[in-house]
Amino acid sequence: MYRTWSNPELTSLYDEEHNQETTSVTSKFSKLKTFIQRNQKVEVEQENQKELTDELPNTEEELKHYFLDKILPFQLKWATSTVNRISYVHKKYYTDPLLKYFLQRFPDTYLLMYFPVFTVKNAPIDGEILLISPLGIEILYVIEEDSQAIVMAGNERSWTVEQQNDFTKMINPTIALKRTEHIIKSILQKYEVDFPIYKTVISRTNSILYTTEPYQTRLIGKDEYKEWFEKRRKLRTTLKNRQLKAAEVLLHHCQSTSVQRPEWEEDISLRTIGEMGE
């Protein structure tokens, strides 16, 4: 028979030394892991910085356009979100050249409603582009045909587009402008908001020929567009109370599709008093 001899003090000493060695190895491994992670992070940051530096344009004008392109998604997110609700925007709006043009080329004192859908007597009605300045609401109908085409305006229900002796018809834009004007006037009158309304047909690419300009409607072809554009760019007045009130009441009668933010559904403490009472 074999007897097992054990000394408690030696066993404790061995365990302590073994634990110290294990702790030392673990500590070294942890330090090595941290060092590697830090180096990887630095390398990633350097690579990102290099990519950003390579991506940045060389001229001041190109840098301005670069900044505006980067901020565009945030503009759309801000325009389609509230504190507790959010709308999911179709991806086409992120690349819409006309929307991008109006958002980037006009001062912040202009408010833009891009083809709003008004709700009138529970029925949706499409509206034209609204450029709401501190001086009034300008309803815009934009024509952009081939650069060689000439638009011939008239008082009939249709206008003529001529291109290389080929003639086609388009619906008279003043019809859509008058429809939108009628809706806006009725909404503003309902809330007793007195704010001027203007109607404009514009084209950046085509000349617009006419014998008589339509009643209370301006026709701005490519030859007049620069003057029209610069006049609005140079507007130095600030946002006005009437301007904000007009935009508010118009938005109140626009069709909107949104859902509640998930975080508001999860946390009752974030819900409004009105919602909690329902």
PDB file of C-alpha atoms in Angstrom:
ATOM      1  CA  MET A   1       0.000   0.000   0.000  1.00  0.00           C
ATOM      2  CA  TYR A   2       1.269   3.413  -0.923  1.00  0.00           C
ATOM      3  CA  ARG A   3       0.749   6.372   1.357  1.00  0.00           C
ATOM      4  CA  THR A   4       0.147   9.836  -0.012  1.00  0.00           C
ATOM      5  CA  TRP A   5       1.983  12.537   1.835  1.00  0.00           C
ATOM      6  CA  SER A   6       0.663  16.085   1.644  1.00  0.00           C
ATOM      7  CA  ASN A   7       1.915  19.323   3.114  1.00  0.00           C
ATOM      8  CA  PRO A   8      -0.755  22.073   3.156  1.00  0.00           C
ATOM      9  CA  GLU A   9       1.801  24.862   3.208  1.00  0.00           C
ATOM     10  CA  LEU A  10       3.675  23.541   0.153  1.00  0.00           C
ATOM     11  CA  THR A  11       0.413  22.998  -1.713  1.00  0.00           C
ATOM     12  CA  SER A  12      -0.704  26.550  -0.959  1.00  0.00           C
ATOM     13  CA  LEU A  13       2.668  27.906  -2.048  1.00  0.00           C
ATOM     14  CA  TYR A  14       2.475  25.973  -5.321  1.00  0.00           C
ATOM     15  CA  ASP A  15      -1.029  27.191  -6.024  1.00  0.00           C
ATOM     16  CA  GLU A  16      -0.011  30.770  -5.339  1.00  0.00           C
ATOM     17  CA  GLU A  17       2.984  30.577  -7.669  1.00  0.00           C
ATOM     18  CA  HIS A  18       0.864  28.872 -10.328  1.00  0.00           C
ATOM     19  CA  ASN A  19      -1.800  31.575 -10.054  1.00  0.00           C
ATOM     20  CA  GLN A  20       0.817  34.306 -10.298  1.00  0.00           C
ATOM     21  CA  GLU A  21       2.241  32.721 -13.441  1.00  0.00           C
ATOM     22  CA  THR A  22      -1.240  32.368 -14.920  1.00  0.00           C
ATOM     23  CA  THR A  23      -2.079  35.971 -14.042  1.00  0.00           C
ATOM     24  CA  SER A  24       1.216  37.128 -15.507  1.00  0.00           C
ATOM     25  CA  VAL A  25       0.587  35.245 -18.770  1.00  0.00           C
ATOM     26  CA  THR A  26      -2.996  36.549 -18.935  1.00  0.00           C
ATOM     27  CA  SER A  27      -1.811  40.099 -18.266  1.00  0.00           C
ATOM     28  CA  LYS A  28       0.817  39.876 -20.987  1.00  0.00           C
ATOM     29  CA  PHE A  29      -1.722  38.426 -23.414  1.00  0.00           C
ATOM     30  CA  SER A  30      -4.188  41.192 -22.562  1.00  0.00           C
ATOM     31  CA  LYS A  31      -1.548  43.863 -23.090  1.00  0.00           C
ATOM     32  CA  LEU A  32      -0.521  42.291 -26.401  1.00  0.00           C
ATOM     33  CA  LYS A  33      -4.156  42.099 -27.512  1.00  0.00           C
ATOM     34  CA  THR A  34      -4.732  45.744 -26.557  1.00  0.00           C
ATOM     35  CA  PHE A  35      -1.567  46.767 -28.382  1.00  0.00           C
ATOM     36  CA  ILE A  36      -2.640  44.927 -31.552  1.00  0.00           C
ATOM     37  CA  GLN A  37      -6.157  46.396 -31.396  1.00  0.00           C
ATOM     38  CA  ARG A  38      -4.750  49.894 -30.910  1.00  0.00           C
ATOM     39  CA  ASN A  39      -2.441  49.471 -33.884  1.00  0.00           C
ATOM     40  CA  GLN A  40      -5.290  48.121 -36.008  1.00  0.00           C
ATOM     41  CA  LYS A  41      -7.457  51.078 -35.013  1.00  0.00           C
ATOM     42  CA  VAL A  42      -4.675  53.506 -35.899  1.00  0.00           C
ATOM     43  CA  GLU A  43      -4.177  51.773 -39.248  1.00  0.00           C
ATOM     44  CA  VAL A  44      -7.908  51.932 -40.013  1.00  0.00           C
ATOM     45  CA  GLU A  45      -8.047  55.623 -39.055  1.00  0.00           C
ATOM     46  CA  GLN A  46      -5.007  56.341 -41.191  1.00  0.00           C
ATOM     47  CA  GLU A  47      -6.535  54.438 -44.114  1.00  0.00           C
ATOM     48  CA  ASN A  48      -9.835  56.304 -43.722  1.00  0.00           C
ATOM     49  CA  GLN A  49      -8.001  59.597 -43.495  1.00  0.00           C
ATOM     50  CA  LYS A  50      -6.014  58.723 -46.611  1.00  0.00           C
ATOM     51  CA  GLU A  51      -9.221  57.832 -48.483  1.00  0.00           C
ATOM     52  CA  LEU A  52     -10.840  61.069 -47.330  1.00  0.00           C
ATOM     53  CA  THR A  53      -7.784  63.070 -48.374  1.00  0.00           C
ATOM     54  CA  ASP A  54      -7.716  61.362 -51.763  1.00  0.00           C
ATOM     55  CA  GLU A  55     -11.453  62.019 -52.159  1.00  0.00           C
ATOM     56  CA  LEU A  56     -11.353  65.720 -51.297  1.00  0.00           C
ATOM     57  CA  PRO A  57     -11.428  68.014 -54.342  1.00  0.00           C
ATOM     58  CA  ASN A  58      -8.632  70.387 -55.236  1.00  0.00           C
ATOM     59  CA  THR A  59     -10.473  73.662 -55.806  1.00  0.00           C
ATOM     60  CA  GLU A  60     -12.695  75.777 -53.572  1.00  0.00           C
ATOM     61  CA  GLU A  61     -15.656  75.530 -55.947  1.00  0.00           C
ATOM     62  CA  GLU A  62     -15.382  71.738 -56.118  1.00  0.00           C
ATOM     63  CA  LEU A  63     -15.111  71.620 -52.313  1.00  0.00           C
ATOM     64  CA  LYS A  64     -18.395  73.542 -51.987  1.00  0.00           C
ATOM     65  CA  HIS A  65     -20.175  71.050 -54.223  1.00  0.00           C
ATOM     66  CA  TYR A  66     -18.565  68.168 -52.311  1.00  0.00           C
ATOM     67  CA  PHE A  67     -19.906  69.543 -49.020  1.00  0.00           C
ATOM     68  CA  LEU A  68     -23.396  70.086 -50.438  1.00  0.00           C
ATOM     69  CA  ASP A  69     -23.494  66.539 -51.814  1.00  0.00           C
ATOM     70  CA  LYS A  70     -22.463  65.112 -48.440  1.00  0.00           C
ATOM     71  CA  ILE A  71     -25.073  67.109 -46.512  1.00  0.00           C
ATOM     72  CA  LEU A  72     -27.958  66.281 -48.894  1.00  0.00           C
ATOM     73  CA  PRO A  73     -28.953  62.986 -47.151  1.00  0.00           C
ATOM     74  CA  PHE A  74     -29.137  64.829 -43.815  1.00  0.00           C
ATOM     75  CA  GLN A  75     -31.363  67.499 -45.393  1.00  0.00           C
ATOM     76  CA  LEU A  76     -33.778  64.847 -46.620  1.00  0.00           C
ATOM     77  CA  LYS A  77     -33.727  63.056 -43.259  1.00  0.00           C
ATOM     78  CA  TRP A  78     -34.448  66.314 -41.427  1.00  0.00           C
ATOM     79  CA  ALA A  79     -37.262  67.186 -43.836  1.00  0.00           C
ATOM     80  CA  THR A  80     -38.972  63.805 -43.432  1.00  0.00           C
ATOM     81  CA  SER A  81     -38.697  63.323 -39.671  1.00  0.00           C
ATOM     82  CA  THR A  82     -40.232  64.715 -36.500  1.00  0.00           C
ATOM     83  CA  VAL A  83     -39.543  64.050 -32.828  1.00  0.00           C
ATOM     84  CA  ASN A  84     -41.723  60.945 -32.697  1.00  0.00           C
ATOM     85  CA  ARG A  85     -42.467  60.040 -36.338  1.00  0.00           C
ATOM     86  CA  ILE A  86     -40.446  59.216 -39.435  1.00  0.00           C
ATOM     87  CA  SER A  87     -41.187  58.808 -43.156  1.00  0.00           C
ATOM     88  CA  TYR A  88     -39.408  56.356 -45.430  1.00  0.00           C
ATOM     89  CA  VAL A  89     -38.307  58.237 -48.537  1.00  0.00           C
ATOM     90  CA  HIS A  90     -38.114  56.603 -51.952  1.00  0.00           C
ATOM     91  CA  LYS A  91     -34.486  56.318 -53.019  1.00  0.00           C
ATOM     92  CA  LYS A  92     -35.187  58.221 -56.255  1.00  0.00           C
ATOM     93  CA  TYR A  93     -35.337  61.484 -54.288  1.00  0.00           C
ATOM     94  CA  TYR A  94     -31.699  61.086 -53.216  1.00  0.00           C
ATOM     95  CA  THR A  95     -30.630  61.238 -56.863  1.00  0.00           C
ATOM     96  CA  ASP A  96     -33.340  63.531 -58.279  1.00  0.00           C
ATOM     97  CA  PRO A  97     -31.291  66.223 -60.101  1.00  0.00           C
ATOM     98  CA  LEU A  98     -34.039  68.869 -59.969  1.00  0.00           C
ATOM     99  CA  LEU A  99     -34.650  68.417 -56.228  1.00  0.00           C
ATOM    100  CA  LYS A 100     -30.917  68.480 -55.612  1.00  0.00           C
ATOM    101  CA  TYR A 101     -30.655  71.697 -57.631  1.00  0.00           C
ATOM    102  CA  PHE A 102     -33.298  73.536 -55.603  1.00  0.00           C
ATOM    103  CA  LEU A 103     -31.902  72.343 -52.265  1.00  0.00           C
ATOM    104  CA  GLN A 104     -28.312  73.264 -53.069  1.00  0.00           C
ATOM    105  CA  ARG A 105     -28.499  76.421 -55.154  1.00  0.00           C
ATOM    106  CA  PHE A 106     -31.002  78.569 -53.249  1.00  0.00           C
ATOM    107  CA  PRO A 107     -30.396  80.321 -49.902  1.00  0.00           C
ATOM    108  CA  ASP A 108     -31.727  78.840 -46.650  1.00  0.00           C
ATOM    109  CA  THR A 109     -34.276  81.644 -46.394  1.00  0.00           C
ATOM    110  CA  TYR A 110     -36.283  79.801 -49.093  1.00  0.00           C
ATOM    111  CA  LEU A 111     -38.567  76.939 -48.072  1.00  0.00           C
ATOM    112  CA  LEU A 112     -39.225  74.293 -50.709  1.00  0.00           C
ATOM    113  CA  MET A 113     -42.277  72.080 -51.172  1.00  0.00           C
ATOM    114  CA  TYR A 114     -41.399  69.597 -53.908  1.00  0.00           C
ATOM    115  CA  PHE A 115     -44.537  68.473 -55.748  1.00  0.00           C
ATOM    116  CA  PRO A 116     -46.695  68.348 -52.609  1.00  0.00           C
ATOM    117  CA  VAL A 117     -49.890  66.286 -52.573  1.00  0.00           C
ATOM    118  CA  PHE A 118     -52.692  68.339 -51.034  1.00  0.00           C
ATOM    119  CA  THR A 119     -55.676  66.774 -49.304  1.00  0.00           C
ATOM    120  CA  VAL A 120     -58.824  68.619 -50.337  1.00  0.00           C
ATOM    121  CA  LYS A 121     -62.173  67.225 -49.139  1.00  0.00           C
ATOM    122  CA  ASN A 122     -60.457  63.892 -48.376  1.00  0.00           C
ATOM    123  CA  ALA A 123     -59.182  63.670 -51.962  1.00  0.00           C
ATOM    124  CA  PRO A 124     -55.472  63.878 -52.924  1.00  0.00           C
ATOM    125  CA  ILE A 125     -54.562  66.548 -55.497  1.00  0.00           C
ATOM    126  CA  ASP A 126     -51.058  66.897 -56.946  1.00  0.00           C
ATOM    127  CA  GLY A 127     -49.461  70.316 -56.670  1.00  0.00           C
ATOM    128  CA  GLU A 128     -46.549  71.943 -58.449  1.00  0.00           C
ATOM    129  CA  ILE A 129     -43.215  72.985 -56.906  1.00  0.00           C
ATOM    130  CA  LEU A 130     -43.576  75.735 -54.295  1.00  0.00           C
ATOM    131  CA  LEU A 131     -40.704  78.098 -53.535  1.00  0.00           C
ATOM    132  CA  ILE A 132     -41.714  79.931 -50.358  1.00  0.00           C
ATOM    133  CA  SER A 133     -39.604  83.044 -49.861  1.00  0.00           C
ATOM    134  CA  PRO A 134     -39.938  85.789 -47.221  1.00  0.00           C
ATOM    135  CA  LEU A 135     -41.684  87.856 -49.923  1.00  0.00           C
ATOM    136  CA  GLY A 136     -44.257  85.364 -51.174  1.00  0.00           C
ATOM    137  CA  ILE A 137     -45.044  81.929 -52.598  1.00  0.00           C
ATOM    138  CA  GLU A 138     -43.843  81.222 -56.124  1.00  0.00           C
ATOM    139  CA  ILE A 139     -45.503  78.286 -57.883  1.00  0.00           C
ATOM    140  CA  LEU A 140     -43.094  76.803 -60.421  1.00  0.00           C
ATOM    141  CA  TYR A 141     -43.698  74.663 -63.488  1.00  0.00           C
ATOM    142  CA  VAL A 142     -40.363  73.416 -64.832  1.00  0.00           C
ATOM    143  CA  ILE A 143     -39.919  72.549 -68.522  1.00  0.00           C
ATOM    144  CA  GLU A 144     -36.762  70.710 -69.537  1.00  0.00           C
ATOM    145  CA  GLU A 145     -36.841  69.412 -73.087  1.00  0.00           C
ATOM    146  CA  ASP A 146     -33.887  68.666 -75.355  1.00  0.00           C
ATOM    147  CA  SER A 147     -31.561  71.671 -75.539  1.00  0.00           C
ATOM    148  CA  GLN A 148     -32.322  72.108 -79.276  1.00  0.00           C
ATOM    149  CA  ALA A 149     -36.073  72.309 -78.709  1.00  0.00           C
ATOM    150  CA  ILE A 150     -38.068  75.558 -78.666  1.00  0.00           C
ATOM    151  CA  VAL A 151     -41.269  75.891 -76.648  1.00  0.00           C
ATOM    152  CA  MET A 152     -44.017  77.986 -78.237  1.00  0.00           C
ATOM    153  CA  ALA A 153     -46.555  79.214 -75.697  1.00  0.00           C
ATOM    154  CA  GLY A 154     -50.133  80.102 -76.453  1.00  0.00           C
ATOM    155  CA  ASN A 155     -53.536  80.599 -74.897  1.00  0.00           C
ATOM    156  CA  GLU A 156     -54.860  77.230 -76.024  1.00  0.00           C
ATOM    157  CA  ARG A 157     -55.064  74.083 -73.923  1.00  0.00           C
ATOM    158  CA  SER A 158     -51.754  72.864 -75.362  1.00  0.00           C
ATOM    159  CA  TRP A 159     -48.371  74.377 -76.206  1.00  0.00           C
ATOM    160  CA  THR A 160     -46.109  73.371 -79.080  1.00  0.00           C
ATOM    161  CA  VAL A 161     -42.553  72.049 -78.804  1.00  0.00           C
ATOM    162  CA  GLU A 162     -40.483  72.371 -81.992  1.00  0.00           C
ATOM    163  CA  GLN A 163     -37.286  70.426 -82.583  1.00  0.00           C
ATOM    164  CA  GLN A 164     -35.675  70.152 -86.019  1.00  0.00           C
ATOM    165  CA  ASN A 165     -38.978  70.765 -87.826  1.00  0.00           C
ATOM    166  CA  ASP A 166     -40.679  68.147 -85.664  1.00  0.00           C
ATOM    167  CA  PHE A 167     -43.683  69.453 -83.731  1.00  0.00           C
ATOM    168  CA  THR A 168     -45.147  67.877 -80.608  1.00  0.00           C
ATOM    169  CA  LYS A 169     -47.797  69.009 -78.144  1.00  0.00           C
ATOM    170  CA  MET A 170     -47.605  69.478 -74.385  1.00  0.00           C
ATOM    171  CA  ILE A 171     -50.367  70.410 -71.945  1.00  0.00           C
ATOM    172  CA  ASN A 172     -50.474  74.133 -71.206  1.00  0.00           C
ATOM    173  CA  PRO A 173     -48.521  74.531 -67.919  1.00  0.00           C
ATOM    174  CA  THR A 174     -50.737  77.396 -66.777  1.00  0.00           C
ATOM    175  CA  ILE A 175     -53.551  74.885 -66.165  1.00  0.00           C
ATOM    176  CA  ALA A 176     -51.520  73.100 -63.458  1.00  0.00           C
ATOM    177  CA  LEU A 177     -50.315  76.431 -62.058  1.00  0.00           C
ATOM    178  CA  LYS A 178     -53.870  77.765 -61.726  1.00  0.00           C
ATOM    179  CA  ARG A 179     -55.023  74.550 -60.018  1.00  0.00           C
ATOM    180  CA  THR A 180     -52.235  74.776 -57.456  1.00  0.00           C
ATOM    181  CA  GLU A 181     -52.864  78.502 -56.965  1.00  0.00           C
ATOM    182  CA  HIS A 182     -56.555  77.878 -56.267  1.00  0.00           C
ATOM    183  CA  ILE A 183     -55.714  75.280 -53.593  1.00  0.00           C
ATOM    184  CA  ILE A 184     -53.131  77.520 -51.917  1.00  0.00           C
ATOM    185  CA  LYS A 185     -55.451  80.533 -51.894  1.00  0.00           C
ATOM    186  CA  SER A 186     -58.278  78.553 -50.298  1.00  0.00           C
ATOM    187  CA  ILE A 187     -55.975  77.216 -47.559  1.00  0.00           C
ATOM    188  CA  LEU A 188     -54.449  80.613 -46.765  1.00  0.00           C
ATOM    189  CA  GLN A 189     -57.881  82.263 -46.671  1.00  0.00           C
ATOM    190  CA  LYS A 190     -59.163  79.600 -44.284  1.00  0.00           C
ATOM    191  CA  TYR A 191     -56.446  80.525 -41.777  1.00  0.00           C
ATOM    192  CA  GLU A 192     -56.551  84.244 -42.609  1.00  0.00           C
ATOM    193  CA  VAL A 193     -52.949  84.281 -43.817  1.00  0.00           C
ATOM    194  CA  ASP A 194     -52.268  87.145 -46.230  1.00  0.00           C
ATOM    195  CA  PHE A 195     -49.289  86.187 -48.387  1.00  0.00           C
ATOM    196  CA  PRO A 196     -48.597  86.977 -52.089  1.00  0.00           C
ATOM    197  CA  ILE A 197     -48.748  84.158 -54.651  1.00  0.00           C
ATOM    198  CA  TYR A 198     -46.889  84.190 -57.987  1.00  0.00           C
ATOM    199  CA  LYS A 199     -46.965  81.763 -60.913  1.00  0.00           C
ATOM    200  CA  THR A 200     -43.907  81.070 -63.074  1.00  0.00           C
ATOM    201  CA  VAL A 201     -43.054  78.738 -65.948  1.00  0.00           C
ATOM    202  CA  ILE A 202     -39.289  78.263 -66.110  1.00  0.00           C
ATOM    203  CA  SER A 203     -36.888  76.416 -68.383  1.00  0.00           C
ATOM    204  CA  ARG A 204     -33.133  76.195 -67.906  1.00  0.00           C
ATOM    205  CA  THR A 205     -32.645  74.404 -71.227  1.00  0.00           C
ATOM    206  CA  ASN A 206     -35.142  75.857 -73.711  1.00  0.00           C
ATOM    207  CA  SER A 207     -36.290  79.163 -75.138  1.00  0.00           C
ATOM    208  CA  ILE A 208     -39.962  79.993 -74.596  1.00  0.00           C
ATOM    209  CA  LEU A 209     -41.565  82.000 -77.405  1.00  0.00           C
ATOM    210  CA  TYR A 210     -44.873  83.809 -76.958  1.00  0.00           C
ATOM    211  CA  THR A 211     -46.824  86.725 -78.393  1.00  0.00           C
ATOM    212  CA  THR A 212     -48.646  87.568 -75.158  1.00  0.00           C
ATOM    213  CA  GLU A 213     -47.548  86.464 -71.706  1.00  0.00           C
ATOM    214  CA  PRO A 214     -50.307  84.560 -69.859  1.00  0.00           C
ATOM    215  CA  TYR A 215     -52.323  86.544 -67.297  1.00  0.00           C
ATOM    216  CA  GLN A 216     -50.437  86.882 -63.979  1.00  0.00           C
ATOM    217  CA  THR A 217     -47.884  84.267 -65.049  1.00  0.00           C
ATOM    218  CA  ARG A 218     -44.226  84.826 -65.903  1.00  0.00           C
ATOM    219  CA  LEU A 219     -42.494  82.838 -68.636  1.00  0.00           C
ATOM    220  CA  ILE A 220     -38.775  82.386 -67.975  1.00  0.00           C
ATOM    221  CA  GLY A 221     -36.835  80.698 -70.783  1.00  0.00           C
ATOM    222  CA  LYS A 222     -33.146  79.837 -70.815  1.00  0.00           C
ATOM    223  CA  ASP A 223     -32.233  83.386 -71.891  1.00  0.00           C
ATOM    224  CA  GLU A 224     -34.057  84.961 -68.927  1.00  0.00           C
ATOM    225  CA  TYR A 225     -33.325  82.226 -66.411  1.00  0.00           C
ATOM    226  CA  LYS A 226     -29.959  83.528 -65.205  1.00  0.00           C
ATOM    227  CA  GLU A 227     -31.416  86.913 -64.267  1.00  0.00           C
ATOM    228  CA  TRP A 228     -34.369  85.230 -62.511  1.00  0.00           C
ATOM    229  CA  PHE A 229     -32.048  82.902 -60.627  1.00  0.00           C
ATOM    230  CA  GLU A 230     -29.522  85.549 -59.554  1.00  0.00           C
ATOM    231  CA  LYS A 231     -32.290  87.818 -58.271  1.00  0.00           C
ATOM    232  CA  ARG A 232     -33.413  85.085 -55.880  1.00  0.00           C
ATOM    233  CA  ARG A 233     -29.893  84.162 -54.896  1.00  0.00           C
ATOM    234  CA  LYS A 234     -29.194  87.748 -53.880  1.00  0.00           C
ATOM    235  CA  LEU A 235     -32.220  88.026 -51.586  1.00  0.00           C
ATOM    236  CA  ARG A 236     -30.774  89.065 -48.226  1.00  0.00           C
ATOM    237  CA  THR A 237     -33.881  89.238 -46.043  1.00  0.00           C
ATOM    238  CA  THR A 238     -34.347  86.770 -43.175  1.00  0.00           C
ATOM    239  CA  LEU A 239     -37.127  84.271 -42.552  1.00  0.00           C
ATOM    240  CA  LYS A 240     -40.424  86.014 -41.807  1.00  0.00           C
ATOM    241  CA  ASN A 241     -43.257  85.057 -39.482  1.00  0.00           C
ATOM    242  CA  ARG A 242     -45.835  85.190 -42.300  1.00  0.00           C
ATOM    243  CA  GLN A 243     -43.614  82.954 -44.410  1.00  0.00           C
ATOM    244  CA  LEU A 244     -43.389  80.323 -41.663  1.00  0.00           C
ATOM    245  CA  LYS A 245     -47.114  80.570 -40.941  1.00  0.00           C
ATOM    246  CA  ALA A 246     -47.957  80.087 -44.628  1.00  0.00           C
ATOM    247  CA  ALA A 247     -45.702  77.021 -44.835  1.00  0.00           C
ATOM    248  CA  GLU A 248     -47.232  75.621 -41.640  1.00  0.00           C
ATOM    249  CA  VAL A 249     -50.845  75.804 -42.820  1.00  0.00           C
ATOM    250  CA  LEU A 250     -49.950  74.388 -46.237  1.00  0.00           C
ATOM    251  CA  LEU A 251     -48.153  71.437 -44.639  1.00  0.00           C
ATOM    252  CA  HIS A 252     -51.205  70.891 -42.437  1.00  0.00           C
ATOM    253  CA  HIS A 253     -53.220  70.148 -45.596  1.00  0.00           C
ATOM    254  CA  CYS A 254     -50.592  67.998 -47.313  1.00  0.00           C
ATOM    255  CA  GLN A 255     -50.716  64.239 -47.534  1.00  0.00           C
ATOM    256  CA  SER A 256     -48.086  62.567 -45.367  1.00  0.00           C
ATOM    257  CA  THR A 257     -47.145  58.928 -44.801  1.00  0.00           C
ATOM    258  CA  SER A 258     -45.180  58.230 -41.639  1.00  0.00           C
ATOM    259  CA  VAL A 259     -44.756  55.716 -38.836  1.00  0.00           C
ATOM    260  CA  GLN A 260     -43.973  56.112 -35.166  1.00  0.00           C
ATOM    261  CA  ARG A 261     -40.336  55.801 -34.235  1.00  0.00           C
ATOM    262  CA  PRO A 262     -39.565  52.385 -32.661  1.00  0.00           C
ATOM    263  CA  GLU A 263     -38.028  53.960 -29.564  1.00  0.00           C
ATOM    264  CA  TRP A 264     -41.321  55.752 -28.829  1.00  0.00           C
ATOM    265  CA  GLU A 265     -43.174  52.457 -28.888  1.00  0.00           C
ATOM    266  CA  GLU A 266     -40.668  50.808 -26.546  1.00  0.00           C
ATOM    267  CA  ASP A 267     -40.403  53.541 -23.902  1.00  0.00           C
ATOM    268  CA  ILE A 268     -43.678  54.881 -22.530  1.00  0.00           C
ATOM    269  CA  SER A 269     -41.791  57.660 -20.727  1.00  0.00           C
ATOM    270  CA  LEU A 270     -41.084  59.239 -24.127  1.00  0.00           C
ATOM    271  CA  ARG A 271     -44.728  59.407 -25.162  1.00  0.00           C
ATOM    272  CA  THR A 272     -46.611  62.678 -25.113  1.00  0.00           C
ATOM    273  CA  ILE A 273     -49.265  63.505 -22.533  1.00  0.00           C
ATOM    274  CA  GLY A 274     -51.926  63.446 -25.252  1.00  0.00           C
ATOM    275  CA  GLU A 275     -50.915  59.944 -26.380  1.00  0.00           C
ATOM    276  CA  MET A 276     -50.841  58.620 -22.810  1.00  0.00           C
ATOM    277  CA  GLY A 277     -54.384  59.857 -22.264  1.00  0.00           C
ATOM    278  CA  GLU A 278     -55.767  57.953 -25.239  1.00  0.00           C
TER     279      GLU A 278
END
